[in-house]
Amino acid sequence: MTDSPPTIVAELEPAMWRLYRDFFDQAEKKRRWSIRDDIPWDQCNPNINPAIADIVESFCAVELYLPDYTSKILPVVRPSKGRTWFYANWGYEESKHSLALGDWLLKSGARTDEQMADLEAKIFQWEWNLPHDNHLGMLVYAMVQEAATWLNYRNLRLKGEEGNGDPALSKLLTYVAVDERAHHSFFRQCVELYLKHDRAGTLEQMRRVMNDFAMPALHAMADGRLRIARIKNLEIFDENIYYREVYLPILASLGVDRKEMRNRLPSRKTGVNGVAIET
Ligand SMILES: [Fe+2]
Ligand SMILES: [Fe+2]
């Protein structure tokens, strides 16, 4: 077990930078999309199940914490050009997600301008803080959170397509999910570099983060419990989905055995929508 907090490893930086350049080149070539031109806004369905619109609002709320996500992580990864440049591009992509989801809530008639203004005011009453105190814990957290976010959006799209559906929402959620998957992939490759460099230290961070994972921000909102319950009720995301479709696939893709994830100490806490894994 390492005693001092992990620091950014300079010798990994050239590889990290190459990962960023590949990520960026791919994004420019294959993933750019326009909120204005690429979503069939005239096909919004005003009669969509209100439970779907409630969850769109919750995901929009999570995306609206963007100023906290970017401003808190950048000082932590400041010495890494690969990661700081990544976050600059990432912030642009994440900003589109809240804009697109907010536009859908208005154009579909699910929310009014006043309701959206209320939501934004609520967001600024509380500040999100980094859930882990070191750069490597945050790298692992980002890898897991992006995979979980991809899954949340994909499952919401599939739920939304049941019944009479909404082509605008489907298209929007497809674009957003592809972005989240690309974010996950970048962070996963970064974690791979750290695993090769320091397996014991990286596994320690993986245990801390992955055995007690919670999605960001939602649980801290005044109505967070209700929002999380809605997500579970529609079977979009819960502990079992996390274990089956996030936790195990990540371990498999990194070549980490479940035995290596056994906690040395019992888990101290579980967030409201936290996931404690029995190891
Ligand atoms: Fe996003
Ligand atoms: Fe993302």
PDB file of N, CA and C in Angstrom, residues 26 87 111 128 154 242:
ATOM      1  N   GLN A  26     -10.038  12.042 -33.503  1.00  0.00           N
ATOM      2  CA  GLN A  26     -11.249  11.233 -33.723  1.00  0.00           C
ATOM      3  C   GLN A  26     -12.511  12.066 -33.512  1.00  0.00           C
ATOM      4  N   TYR A  87      -9.458  18.110 -20.727  1.00  0.00           N
ATOM      5  CA  TYR A  87     -10.577  18.718 -20.002  1.00  0.00           C
ATOM      6  C   TYR A  87     -11.112  19.969 -20.702  1.00  0.00           C
ATOM      7  N   ARG A 111     -41.214  21.318 -19.998  1.00  0.00           N
ATOM      8  CA  ARG A 111     -40.904  22.341 -18.995  1.00  0.00           C
ATOM      9  C   ARG A 111     -41.083  23.724 -19.614  1.00  0.00           C
ATOM     10  N   TRP A 128     -20.567  21.442  -6.128  1.00  0.00           N
ATOM     11  CA  TRP A 128     -20.014  20.078  -6.197  1.00  0.00           C
ATOM     12  C   TRP A 128     -18.530  20.131  -5.860  1.00  0.00           C
ATOM     13  N   ARG A 154     -27.980   5.701 -22.535  1.00  0.00           N
ATOM     14  CA  ARG A 154     -28.444   4.656 -23.450  1.00  0.00           C
ATOM     15  C   ARG A 154     -29.756   4.051 -22.945  1.00  0.00           C
ATOM     16  N   TYR A 242     -25.021  -1.266 -12.315  1.00  0.00           N
ATOM     17  CA  TYR A 242     -23.641  -0.794 -12.139  1.00  0.00           C
ATOM     18  C   TYR A 242     -22.672  -1.979 -12.085  1.00  0.00           C
TER      19      TYR A 242
END
